[in-house]
mmCIF file of C-alpha atoms (C1' of nucleotides) in Angstrom:
data_model
loop_
_atom_site.group_PDB
_atom_site.id
_atom_site.type_symbol
_atom_site.label_atom_id
_atom_site.label_comp_id
_atom_site.label_asym_id
_atom_site.label_seq_id
_atom_site.Cartn_x
_atom_site.Cartn_y
_atom_site.Cartn_z
ATOM 1 C CA MET X 1 20.472 103.327 102.501
ATOM 2 C CA SER X 2 23.711 101.311 102.300
ATOM 3 C CA MET X 3 26.697 101.559 105.016
ATOM 4 C CA PRO X 4 29.877 102.343 102.559
ATOM 5 C CA HIS X 5 31.191 105.355 104.217
ATOM 6 C CA ARG X 6 32.960 106.242 101.559
ATOM 7 C CA SER X 7 30.933 107.218 98.307
ATOM 8 C CA ARG X 8 32.360 105.917 94.678
ATOM 9 C CA ALA X 9 33.718 109.215 94.085
ATOM 10 C CA GLU X 10 35.446 109.029 97.480
ATOM 11 C CA ARG X 11 37.168 105.761 96.696
ATOM 12 C CA ARG X 12 37.784 106.675 93.208
ATOM 13 C CA ARG X 13 39.930 109.569 94.301
ATOM 14 C CA ALA X 14 41.828 107.716 96.748
ATOM 15 C CA THR X 15 42.654 105.087 94.162
ATOM 16 C CA GLU X 16 43.660 107.726 91.862
ATOM 17 C CA ALA X 17 45.687 109.333 94.577
ATOM 18 C CA ARG X 18 47.145 105.985 95.289
ATOM 19 C CA ILE X 19 48.134 105.421 91.753
ATOM 20 C CA LEU X 20 49.738 108.734 91.613
ATOM 21 C CA ALA X 21 51.991 107.802 94.318
ATOM 22 C CA SER X 22 53.122 105.105 92.908
ATOM 23 C CA ALA X 23 53.523 106.553 89.696
ATOM 24 C CA ARG X 24 55.818 109.733 91.302
ATOM 25 C CA ARG X 25 57.886 107.068 93.284
ATOM 26 C CA LEU X 26 58.902 104.839 90.339
ATOM 27 C CA PHE X 27 58.985 108.123 88.050
ATOM 28 C CA ALA X 28 61.680 109.350 90.666
ATOM 29 C CA GLU X 29 63.515 106.206 90.702
ATOM 30 C CA LYS X 30 63.963 105.022 87.126
ATOM 31 C CA GLY X 31 62.811 108.218 84.911
ATOM 32 C CA TYR X 32 59.937 108.303 82.610
ATOM 33 C CA GLU X 33 61.137 105.710 79.821
ATOM 34 C CA ARG X 34 61.969 102.918 82.329
ATOM 35 C CA THR X 35 59.097 103.140 84.307
ATOM 36 C CA THR X 36 55.962 101.269 82.799
ATOM 37 C CA ILE X 37 52.298 101.263 83.235
ATOM 38 C CA ARG X 38 52.544 97.848 84.583
ATOM 39 C CA ALA X 39 54.841 98.680 86.885
ATOM 40 C CA VAL X 40 52.915 101.775 88.570
ATOM 41 C CA ALA X 41 49.865 99.593 88.662
ATOM 42 C CA SER X 42 51.536 96.662 90.024
ATOM 43 C CA ALA X 43 52.608 98.648 93.020
ATOM 44 C CA ALA X 44 49.800 100.356 93.233
ATOM 45 C CA GLY X 45 48.119 97.034 93.414
ATOM 46 C CA VAL X 46 45.264 97.990 90.668
ATOM 47 C CA ASP X 47 45.029 96.676 86.772
ATOM 48 C CA PRO X 48 47.284 97.916 84.649
ATOM 49 C CA ALA X 49 44.049 98.964 82.458
ATOM 50 C CA LEU X 50 42.535 101.049 85.107
ATOM 51 C CA VAL X 51 45.630 103.064 85.100
ATOM 52 C CA MET X 52 44.832 103.720 81.333
ATOM 53 C CA GLN X 53 41.215 104.571 82.008
ATOM 54 C CA TYR X 54 41.882 106.959 84.957
ATOM 55 C CA PHE X 55 44.720 109.000 83.436
ATOM 56 C CA GLY X 56 44.209 108.386 79.665
ATOM 57 C CA ALA X 57 47.881 107.868 78.644
ATOM 58 C CA LYS X 58 51.008 107.477 80.099
ATOM 59 C CA ARG X 59 52.476 110.880 79.248
ATOM 60 C CA ASP X 60 49.013 112.479 80.996
ATOM 61 C CA LEU X 61 50.209 110.156 84.217
ATOM 62 C CA PHE X 62 53.222 111.917 84.267
ATOM 63 C CA THR X 63 52.263 115.287 83.937
ATOM 64 C CA ARG X 64 49.708 114.698 86.675
ATOM 65 C CA ALA X 65 52.525 113.039 88.832
ATOM 66 C CA VAL X 66 55.154 115.623 88.803
ATOM 67 C CA GLN X 67 53.045 118.799 88.822
ATOM 68 C CA ALA X 68 54.450 121.077 91.102
ATOM 69 C CA VAL X 69 54.386 124.814 91.731
ATOM 70 C CA PRO X 70 58.055 125.819 92.606
ATOM 71 C CA GLU X 71 58.180 128.749 94.624
ATOM 72 C CA LEU X 72 60.689 131.824 93.659
ATOM 73 C CA PRO X 73 62.712 133.872 95.543
ATOM 74 C CA THR X 74 61.178 137.111 96.442
ATOM 75 C CA ALA X 75 64.225 138.814 98.058
ATOM 76 C CA SER X 76 64.771 142.630 96.962
ATOM 77 C CA ASP X 77 68.555 142.419 97.893
ATOM 78 C CA ALA X 78 71.794 140.283 97.399
ATOM 79 C CA ASP X 79 72.311 139.637 101.501
ATOM 80 C CA ALA X 80 68.435 138.264 101.536
ATOM 81 C CA LEU X 81 69.002 136.692 98.541
ATOM 82 C CA THR X 82 71.722 134.386 99.854
ATOM 83 C CA ASP X 83 69.908 133.461 102.628
ATOM 84 C CA GLN X 84 66.625 132.407 101.021
ATOM 85 C CA LEU X 85 68.588 130.361 98.369
ATOM 86 C CA LEU X 86 70.490 128.364 101.162
ATOM 87 C CA THR X 87 67.257 128.181 103.084
ATOM 88 C CA THR X 88 65.894 126.831 99.821
ATOM 89 C CA LEU X 89 69.182 124.463 98.985
ATOM 90 C CA GLY X 90 69.023 123.045 102.656
ATOM 91 C CA LEU X 91 65.323 122.124 102.453
ATOM 92 C CA LYS X 92 66.026 120.739 99.060
ATOM 93 C CA LEU X 93 68.783 118.760 100.460
ATOM 94 C CA GLY X 94 66.433 117.538 103.315
ATOM 95 C CA GLY X 95 64.980 115.525 100.495
ATOM 96 C CA LEU X 96 63.125 117.176 97.684
ATOM 97 C CA PRO X 97 59.336 116.152 96.982
ATOM 98 C CA GLU X 98 58.802 112.962 94.746
ATOM 99 C CA GLY X 99 57.511 114.751 91.938
ATOM 100 C CA VAL X 100 60.326 117.260 91.743
ATOM 101 C CA LEU X 101 62.893 114.687 91.975
ATOM 102 C CA ALA X 102 61.046 112.754 89.125
ATOM 103 C CA MET X 103 60.890 115.580 86.767
ATOM 104 C CA MET X 104 64.733 116.158 87.654
ATOM 105 C CA ARG X 105 65.247 112.463 86.902
ATOM 106 C CA SER X 106 64.114 112.562 83.596
ATOM 107 C CA MET X 107 65.095 116.013 82.465
ATOM 108 C CA LEU X 108 68.137 115.060 80.469
ATOM 109 C CA THR X 109 66.635 112.227 78.221
ATOM 110 C CA ASP X 110 63.064 113.464 78.132
ATOM 111 C CA PRO X 111 62.460 116.089 75.705
ATOM 112 C CA ALA X 112 59.127 117.057 77.860
ATOM 113 C CA ALA X 113 60.298 117.101 80.953
ATOM 114 C CA ALA X 114 63.578 119.004 79.304
ATOM 115 C CA ASP X 115 61.426 121.627 78.703
ATOM 116 C CA GLN X 116 59.554 121.920 82.004
ATOM 117 C CA VAL X 117 62.976 122.000 83.892
ATOM 118 C CA ARG X 118 63.883 124.759 81.355
ATOM 119 C CA ASP X 119 61.419 126.958 81.999
ATOM 120 C CA ALA X 120 61.088 126.461 85.751
ATOM 121 C CA LEU X 121 64.534 127.331 85.874
ATOM 122 C CA THR X 122 64.595 130.355 83.633
ATOM 123 C CA ARG X 123 61.961 131.797 85.820
ATOM 124 C CA GLN X 124 63.854 131.135 88.721
ATOM 125 C CA ILE X 125 66.832 132.992 87.092
ATOM 126 C CA GLU X 126 64.886 135.759 86.366
ATOM 127 C CA ALA X 127 63.366 136.485 89.953
ATOM 128 C CA VAL X 128 67.032 135.724 90.978
ATOM 129 C CA THR X 129 68.234 138.497 88.668
ATOM 130 C CA ALA X 130 65.474 140.647 90.225
ATOM 131 C CA ALA X 131 67.093 140.457 93.268
ATOM 132 C CA MET X 132 70.290 141.754 92.336
ATOM 133 C CA PRO X 133 70.077 144.502 90.290
ATOM 134 C CA ALA X 134 72.790 145.861 91.623
ATOM 135 C CA ALA X 135 75.580 143.421 90.581
ATOM 136 C CA GLU X 136 77.060 143.365 87.210
ATOM 137 C CA ASP X 137 75.957 140.992 84.374
ATOM 138 C CA PRO X 138 72.872 139.742 86.786
ATOM 139 C CA GLU X 139 71.423 137.415 84.702
ATOM 140 C CA LEU X 140 74.554 135.806 83.882
ATOM 141 C CA ARG X 141 75.555 135.659 87.221
ATOM 142 C CA ALA X 142 71.822 134.233 88.437
ATOM 143 C CA ALA X 143 71.893 131.532 85.531
ATOM 144 C CA LEU X 144 75.195 130.380 87.114
ATOM 145 C CA LEU X 145 74.114 130.575 90.672
ATOM 146 C CA VAL X 146 71.210 128.591 89.969
ATOM 147 C CA SER X 147 72.905 125.961 87.586
ATOM 148 C CA ALA X 148 75.615 126.006 90.528
ATOM 149 C CA LEU X 149 73.024 124.525 93.137
ATOM 150 C CA LEU X 150 70.968 122.535 90.894
ATOM 151 C CA GLY X 151 74.300 120.608 90.419
ATOM 152 C CA ILE X 152 74.867 120.240 94.005
ATOM 153 C CA THR X 153 71.067 119.202 94.663
ATOM 154 C CA ILE X 154 71.590 116.658 91.544
ATOM 155 C CA GLY X 155 75.044 114.938 93.329
ATOM 156 C CA HIS X 156 73.537 114.732 96.397
ATOM 157 C CA GLN X 157 70.025 113.648 95.175
ATOM 158 C CA LEU X 158 70.353 111.816 92.295
ATOM 159 C CA LEU X 159 73.818 110.591 91.886
ATOM 160 C CA GLY X 160 74.295 110.092 95.673
ATOM 161 C CA LEU X 161 78.105 111.138 95.623
ATOM 162 C CA PRO X 162 79.634 109.547 98.689
ATOM 163 C CA PRO X 163 80.989 113.031 100.545
ATOM 164 C CA LEU X 164 77.913 114.682 99.683
ATOM 165 C CA ARG X 165 75.455 111.595 100.685
ATOM 166 C CA GLY X 166 76.169 111.234 104.420
ATOM 167 C CA ALA X 167 76.570 115.394 105.195
ATOM 168 C CA GLU X 168 74.283 117.589 107.120
ATOM 169 C CA ALA X 169 72.309 120.355 105.223
ATOM 170 C CA ASP X 170 73.892 122.645 107.735
ATOM 171 C CA ARG X 171 77.473 122.120 107.077
ATOM 172 C CA ILE X 172 76.600 122.357 103.233
ATOM 173 C CA VAL X 173 74.887 125.374 103.833
ATOM 174 C CA GLY X 174 77.689 127.107 105.780
ATOM 175 C CA ILE X 175 80.388 125.887 103.335
ATOM 176 C CA ILE X 176 79.055 127.323 100.303
ATOM 177 C CA ARG X 177 77.402 130.738 101.766
ATOM 178 C CA PRO X 178 80.692 132.845 101.288
ATOM 179 C CA ALA X 179 80.747 131.209 97.524
ATOM 180 C CA VAL X 180 77.069 132.199 97.214
ATOM 181 C CA LYS X 181 77.591 135.484 98.407
ATOM 182 C CA SER X 182 80.351 136.379 96.115
ATOM 183 C CA LEU X 183 78.354 135.658 92.968
ATOM 184 C CA THR X 184 75.438 137.786 94.437
ATOM 185 C CA ALA X 185 77.488 140.316 95.604
ATOM 186 C CA SER X 186 77.372 143.716 93.869
ATOM 187 C CA ALA X 187 80.422 144.945 91.834
ATOM 188 C CA ASP X 188 80.792 148.150 93.661
ATOM 189 C CA MET M 1 98.283 92.037 43.402
ATOM 190 C CA SER M 2 95.011 93.674 43.307
ATOM 191 C CA MET M 3 94.449 97.279 44.049
ATOM 192 C CA PRO M 4 93.026 97.996 47.195
ATOM 193 C CA HIS M 5 95.201 100.764 48.832
ATOM 194 C CA ARG M 6 92.994 99.916 51.753
ATOM 195 C CA SER M 7 93.434 96.025 53.273
ATOM 196 C CA ARG M 8 90.136 94.703 54.622
ATOM 197 C CA ALA M 9 91.335 95.187 58.492
ATOM 198 C CA GLU M 10 91.806 98.891 57.050
ATOM 199 C CA ARG M 11 88.137 98.892 55.835
ATOM 200 C CA ARG M 12 86.602 97.325 58.805
ATOM 201 C CA ARG M 13 88.417 99.340 60.976
ATOM 202 C CA ALA M 14 87.069 102.411 59.136
ATOM 203 C CA THR M 15 83.523 101.124 59.375
ATOM 204 C CA GLU M 16 84.134 100.502 63.155
ATOM 205 C CA ALA M 17 85.027 103.918 63.863
ATOM 206 C CA ARG M 18 82.076 105.487 61.866
ATOM 207 C CA ILE M 19 79.594 103.409 63.624
ATOM 208 C CA LEU M 20 81.174 104.372 67.000
ATOM 209 C CA ALA M 21 81.170 108.060 65.855
ATOM 210 C CA SER M 22 77.412 107.787 65.018
ATOM 211 C CA ALA M 23 76.725 105.939 68.054
ATOM 212 C CA ARG M 24 78.122 108.636 70.010
ATOM 213 C CA ARG M 25 76.434 111.491 68.540
ATOM 214 C CA LEU M 26 73.242 109.553 69.169
ATOM 215 C CA PHE M 27 73.894 108.710 72.470
ATOM 216 C CA ALA M 28 74.553 112.115 73.379
ATOM 217 C CA GLU M 29 71.739 113.651 71.906
ATOM 218 C CA LYS M 30 69.258 110.945 73.134
ATOM 219 C CA GLY M 31 70.868 109.013 76.028
ATOM 220 C CA TYR M 32 71.133 105.255 76.121
ATOM 221 C CA GLU M 33 67.664 104.255 75.731
ATOM 222 C CA ARG M 34 65.944 106.347 73.332
ATOM 223 C CA THR M 35 69.316 105.407 71.169
ATOM 224 C CA THR M 36 68.518 102.299 68.961
ATOM 225 C CA ILE M 37 70.744 100.255 67.282
ATOM 226 C CA ARG M 38 69.038 100.650 63.842
ATOM 227 C CA ALA M 39 69.109 104.438 64.203
ATOM 228 C CA VAL M 40 73.177 104.228 64.844
ATOM 229 C CA ALA M 41 73.501 101.751 61.739
ATOM 230 C CA SER M 42 71.130 104.256 59.552
ATOM 231 C CA ALA M 43 73.403 107.224 60.426
ATOM 232 C CA ALA M 44 76.531 105.199 59.707
ATOM 233 C CA GLY M 45 75.194 103.995 56.648
ATOM 234 C CA VAL M 46 75.464 99.995 57.369
ATOM 235 C CA ASP M 47 73.500 97.511 58.185
ATOM 236 C CA PRO M 48 72.105 97.033 61.803
ATOM 237 C CA ALA M 49 72.849 93.208 61.983
ATOM 238 C CA LEU M 50 76.811 94.608 61.198
ATOM 239 C CA VAL M 51 76.910 96.610 64.444
ATOM 240 C CA MET M 52 75.890 93.902 66.460
ATOM 241 C CA GLN M 53 78.500 91.688 64.525
ATOM 242 C CA TYR M 54 81.203 94.400 65.257
ATOM 243 C CA PHE M 55 80.142 95.018 69.013
ATOM 244 C CA GLY M 56 78.003 92.226 70.111
ATOM 245 C CA ALA M 57 75.831 94.261 72.033
ATOM 246 C CA LYS M 58 74.158 97.941 72.496
ATOM 247 C CA ARG M 59 75.846 97.920 76.204
ATOM 248 C CA ASP M 60 79.016 96.905 74.673
ATOM 249 C CA LEU M 61 78.780 99.508 71.815
ATOM 250 C CA PHE M 62 78.118 102.080 74.540
ATOM 251 C CA THR M 63 80.846 101.532 76.932
ATOM 252 C CA ARG M 64 83.054 101.471 73.755
ATOM 253 C CA ALA M 65 81.609 104.967 72.396
ATOM 254 C CA VAL M 66 81.750 106.662 76.000
ATOM 255 C CA GLN M 67 85.145 105.619 77.034
ATOM 256 C CA ALA M 68 87.313 108.484 77.914
ATOM 257 C CA VAL M 69 89.879 109.178 80.481
ATOM 258 C CA PRO M 70 89.361 111.993 82.454
ATOM 259 C CA GLU M 71 92.299 114.313 83.220
ATOM 260 C CA LEU M 72 92.378 114.739 87.232
ATOM 261 C CA PRO M 73 93.697 118.113 88.811
ATOM 262 C CA THR M 74 97.366 117.538 89.733
ATOM 263 C CA ALA M 75 97.716 120.948 91.877
ATOM 264 C CA SER M 76 99.183 121.303 95.030
ATOM 265 C CA ASP M 77 97.592 124.130 96.278
ATOM 266 C CA ALA M 78 94.375 126.132 96.193
ATOM 267 C CA ASP M 79 95.315 129.031 94.193
ATOM 268 C CA ALA M 80 96.734 126.792 91.384
ATOM 269 C CA LEU M 81 93.789 124.565 91.955
ATOM 270 C CA THR M 82 91.308 127.131 91.076
ATOM 271 C CA ASP M 83 93.153 128.102 87.868
ATOM 272 C CA GLN M 84 93.174 124.518 86.483
ATOM 273 C CA LEU M 85 89.461 123.788 87.583
ATOM 274 C CA LEU M 86 88.347 127.304 85.688
ATOM 275 C CA THR M 87 90.580 126.323 82.782
ATOM 276 C CA THR M 88 88.881 122.822 82.700
ATOM 277 C CA LEU M 89 85.585 124.343 83.007
ATOM 278 C CA GLY M 90 86.360 126.779 80.265
ATOM 279 C CA LEU M 91 87.510 123.877 78.099
ATOM 280 C CA LYS M 92 84.032 122.099 78.957
ATOM 281 C CA LEU M 93 82.019 125.155 78.266
ATOM 282 C CA GLY M 94 83.471 125.391 74.856
ATOM 283 C CA GLY M 95 82.575 121.903 73.914
ATOM 284 C CA LEU M 96 82.859 118.847 75.773
ATOM 285 C CA PRO M 97 83.794 115.447 73.999
ATOM 286 C CA GLU M 98 80.478 113.961 72.690
ATOM 287 C CA GLY M 99 81.536 110.243 74.774
ATOM 288 C CA VAL M 100 81.165 112.522 77.928
ATOM 289 C CA LEU M 101 78.391 114.470 76.710
ATOM 290 C CA ALA M 102 76.981 110.846 76.386
ATOM 291 C CA MET M 103 77.740 109.728 79.628
ATOM 292 C CA MET M 104 76.414 112.685 81.319
ATOM 293 C CA ARG M 105 73.034 112.730 79.620
ATOM 294 C CA SER M 106 72.745 109.167 80.484
ATOM 295 C CA MET M 107 73.609 109.279 84.114
ATOM 296 C CA LEU M 108 70.454 110.329 85.533
ATOM 297 C CA THR M 109 68.512 107.444 83.789
ATOM 298 C CA ASP M 110 70.486 104.575 83.170
ATOM 299 C CA PRO M 111 72.374 102.816 86.038
ATOM 300 C CA ALA M 112 75.382 101.720 84.345
ATOM 301 C CA ALA M 113 76.233 105.378 83.112
ATOM 302 C CA ALA M 114 75.656 106.571 86.716
ATOM 303 C CA ASP M 115 77.998 104.240 88.098
ATOM 304 C CA GLN M 116 80.555 105.498 85.896
ATOM 305 C CA VAL M 117 79.834 108.920 86.212
ATOM 306 C CA ARG M 118 79.829 108.275 90.423
ATOM 307 C CA ASP M 119 83.205 106.643 90.389
ATOM 308 C CA ALA M 120 84.489 109.418 87.961
ATOM 309 C CA LEU M 121 83.360 112.257 90.008
ATOM 310 C CA THR M 122 84.464 110.747 93.121
ATOM 311 C CA ARG M 123 88.216 110.329 91.665
ATOM 312 C CA GLN M 124 87.967 113.643 90.607
ATOM 313 C CA ILE M 125 86.699 114.762 93.925
ATOM 314 C CA GLU M 126 89.424 113.117 95.653
ATOM 315 C CA ALA M 127 92.209 114.636 93.512
ATOM 316 C CA VAL M 128 90.738 117.924 94.263
ATOM 317 C CA THR M 129 90.671 117.080 98.113
ATOM 318 C CA ALA M 130 94.468 116.680 97.602
ATOM 319 C CA ALA M 131 94.885 119.912 96.471
ATOM 320 C CA MET M 132 93.509 121.877 99.315
ATOM 321 C CA PRO M 133 94.892 119.678 102.444
ATOM 322 C CA ALA M 134 94.861 123.071 104.419
ATOM 323 C CA ALA M 135 91.421 123.818 104.035
ATOM 324 C CA GLU M 136 88.603 122.430 106.649
ATOM 325 C CA ASP M 137 86.491 119.996 105.522
ATOM 326 C CA PRO M 138 88.332 119.363 102.519
ATOM 327 C CA GLU M 139 86.306 116.288 101.170
ATOM 328 C CA LEU M 140 83.040 117.686 101.625
ATOM 329 C CA ARG M 141 84.503 121.191 100.105
ATOM 330 C CA ALA M 142 85.669 119.271 97.193
ATOM 331 C CA ALA M 143 82.398 117.807 96.622
ATOM 332 C CA LEU M 144 80.257 120.676 96.594
ATOM 333 C CA LEU M 145 82.921 122.219 94.224
ATOM 334 C CA VAL M 146 82.669 119.667 91.995
ATOM 335 C CA SER M 147 79.170 119.258 92.114
ATOM 336 C CA ALA M 148 78.266 122.899 91.297
ATOM 337 C CA LEU M 149 80.984 122.941 88.310
ATOM 338 C CA LEU M 150 78.890 119.864 87.144
ATOM 339 C CA GLY M 151 75.815 121.802 87.461
ATOM 340 C CA ILE M 152 77.098 124.820 85.323
ATOM 341 C CA THR M 153 78.116 122.331 82.707
ATOM 342 C CA ILE M 154 74.865 120.568 82.489
ATOM 343 C CA GLY M 155 73.166 124.040 82.378
ATOM 344 C CA HIS M 156 75.334 125.012 79.719
ATOM 345 C CA GLN M 157 75.621 122.131 77.507
ATOM 346 C CA LEU M 158 72.552 119.493 78.278
ATOM 347 C CA LEU M 159 69.690 121.349 79.278
ATOM 348 C CA GLY M 160 70.756 125.072 77.128
ATOM 349 C CA LEU M 161 69.595 127.302 79.739
ATOM 350 C CA PRO M 162 69.311 130.669 78.035
ATOM 351 C CA PRO M 163 71.574 132.906 79.707
ATOM 352 C CA LEU M 164 74.396 130.595 79.797
ATOM 353 C CA ARG M 165 73.685 129.266 75.884
ATOM 354 C CA GLY M 166 74.998 132.352 74.368
ATOM 355 C CA ALA M 167 77.799 133.570 77.031
ATOM 356 C CA GLU M 168 81.031 133.291 76.212
ATOM 357 C CA ALA M 169 83.388 130.738 78.012
ATOM 358 C CA ASP M 170 85.714 133.878 79.855
ATOM 359 C CA ARG M 171 82.629 136.085 80.885
ATOM 360 C CA ILE M 172 81.470 132.412 83.280
ATOM 361 C CA VAL M 173 84.850 131.835 84.316
ATOM 362 C CA GLY M 174 85.492 135.325 85.465
ATOM 363 C CA ILE M 175 82.275 135.571 87.193
ATOM 364 C CA ILE M 176 83.059 132.042 88.958
ATOM 365 C CA ARG M 177 86.268 132.774 89.997
ATOM 366 C CA PRO M 178 86.062 134.532 93.133
ATOM 367 C CA ALA M 179 83.137 131.907 93.964
ATOM 368 C CA VAL M 180 85.625 128.888 93.571
ATOM 369 C CA LYS M 181 88.671 130.784 95.130
ATOM 370 C CA SER M 182 86.441 131.072 98.395
ATOM 371 C CA LEU M 183 85.450 127.152 98.371
ATOM 372 C CA THR M 184 88.955 126.453 97.649
ATOM 373 C CA ALA M 185 90.187 129.028 100.467
ATOM 374 C CA SER M 186 92.106 127.577 103.705
ATOM 375 C CA ALA M 187 89.938 128.192 106.792
ATOM 376 C CA ASP M 188 92.914 129.846 108.493
ATOM 377 C "C1'" DG V 1 81.326 88.979 55.243
ATOM 378 C "C1'" DT V 2 76.943 91.155 54.680
ATOM 379 C "C1'" DC V 3 72.046 91.341 54.648
ATOM 380 C "C1'" DT V 4 67.209 88.933 55.133
ATOM 381 C "C1'" DA V 5 64.342 86.988 57.933
ATOM 382 C "C1'" DT V 6 62.597 86.230 62.088
ATOM 383 C "C1'" DA V 7 62.409 84.988 66.888
ATOM 384 C "C1'" DG V 8 61.315 86.461 71.329
ATOM 385 C "C1'" DA V 9 60.597 89.900 74.660
ATOM 386 C "C1'" DC V 10 58.307 93.806 76.205
ATOM 387 C "C1'" DC V 11 55.485 97.695 75.854
ATOM 388 C "C1'" DG V 12 51.402 101.304 75.414
ATOM 389 C "C1'" DA V 13 46.690 101.259 74.193
ATOM 390 C "C1'" DT V 14 42.182 99.400 73.078
ATOM 391 C "C1'" DA V 15 37.860 96.206 72.839
ATOM 392 C "C1'" DG V 16 34.907 93.763 74.764
ATOM 393 C "C1'" DA V 17 33.271 90.473 78.315
ATOM 394 C "C1'" DC V 18 31.702 90.489 82.843
ATOM 395 C "C1'" DG B 1 33.140 100.358 86.523
ATOM 396 C "C1'" DT B 2 36.800 96.729 86.273
ATOM 397 C "C1'" DC B 3 39.396 93.247 84.312
ATOM 398 C "C1'" DT B 4 40.781 89.852 80.547
ATOM 399 C "C1'" DA B 5 42.473 89.348 75.962
ATOM 400 C "C1'" DT B 6 44.979 91.269 72.502
ATOM 401 C "C1'" DC B 7 46.210 94.008 68.655
ATOM 402 C "C1'" DG B 8 49.954 96.455 66.596
ATOM 403 C "C1'" DG B 9 54.265 98.463 67.541
ATOM 404 C "C1'" DT B 10 59.339 98.670 68.502
ATOM 405 C "C1'" DC B 11 63.250 96.771 70.212
ATOM 406 C "C1'" DT B 12 67.757 93.397 70.873
ATOM 407 C "C1'" DA B 13 69.601 89.756 69.165
ATOM 408 C "C1'" DT B 14 70.191 85.450 66.450
ATOM 409 C "C1'" DA B 15 70.039 82.389 62.673
ATOM 410 C "C1'" DG B 16 70.630 80.998 58.303
ATOM 411 C "C1'" DA B 17 70.509 82.636 53.342
ATOM 412 C "C1'" DC B 18 73.779 84.744 50.052
#
DNA sequence: GTCTATAGACCGATAGAC
DNA sequence: GTCTATCGGTCTATAGAC
């Protein structure tokens, strides 16, 4: 027997993971189009042809790099929903997974990313809608709420707007809590 | 004398305007990177080399195509500011100028567009801040407000989120009015 | 003044040597 | 299995014919 503590399969998985991490980082920084296979390979310390060998095509690499299951809100009333959304936002503001950032970065210029984000946001809107059945026009309220939170995330994580850049998540959450509450409130 | 009702200079300006219109539309649809000089020329019915002749470089064409002076809010108290922002949003939801859409479409993947949008939003945030001096943490409140409205505009105009896509501006404005009001409200 | 032709650079993907 | 070499394609930009 030879001495490699790591089998071939293990080394392959490790290399694959390193490539995926580099891809995630570059896709999140530059978006789909401006990220090249060559740059990903260089960042991962491997040969460009190896990336193609492992993932087949650039599109497949992107798909693998950004796959993440977004958790949906499960609250059943408006107050619990507010807390849940704000908690999620707070976590988001503390640093979103790079795969999600990569998807968001590309959503305005890459049709495939746009479709996937649209689907994810639609599911999120449906979940929020279900959590405030007593409100008037719940679908529209939910869509506006989700879009607004998306905008805040974009301003903070992708655009780096000065006042948001240095703000702690707690302060942000504290300020928007009443606004979110007014959107989820019933119309009684 | 010859009969051309349009002088050479006039025809040149007309051609330039047609190229700019095509560029604006394509930049708004596909973003900076995926829009080619060839496609712009083809849409405008001119030769690609002519586009270069007129505008020098693709970057200059983009700059010329997206230049727009964003109007800043001039309200001096929170209530007037709310009305002003909602009116602006309503107009935006009715259809933003293509130059603005082009800039927004590219802001996440093109560094130059990102800088310009960041600057414009920063100015807007400063104007909003000035309009609610009585509020606590006015800069942060203003930044959150502007980002949230940006998100709604993105969801509606660039992503086409289903529930927003068919909604009239009036209904949207009616729903978010209390939320905006709660953000601009003083902390007394 | 306008268009043809092409230079020059970069990319994704592939074939084949090792 | 991994890398070298390269193909075929696209693009911006330029030079020169007309």
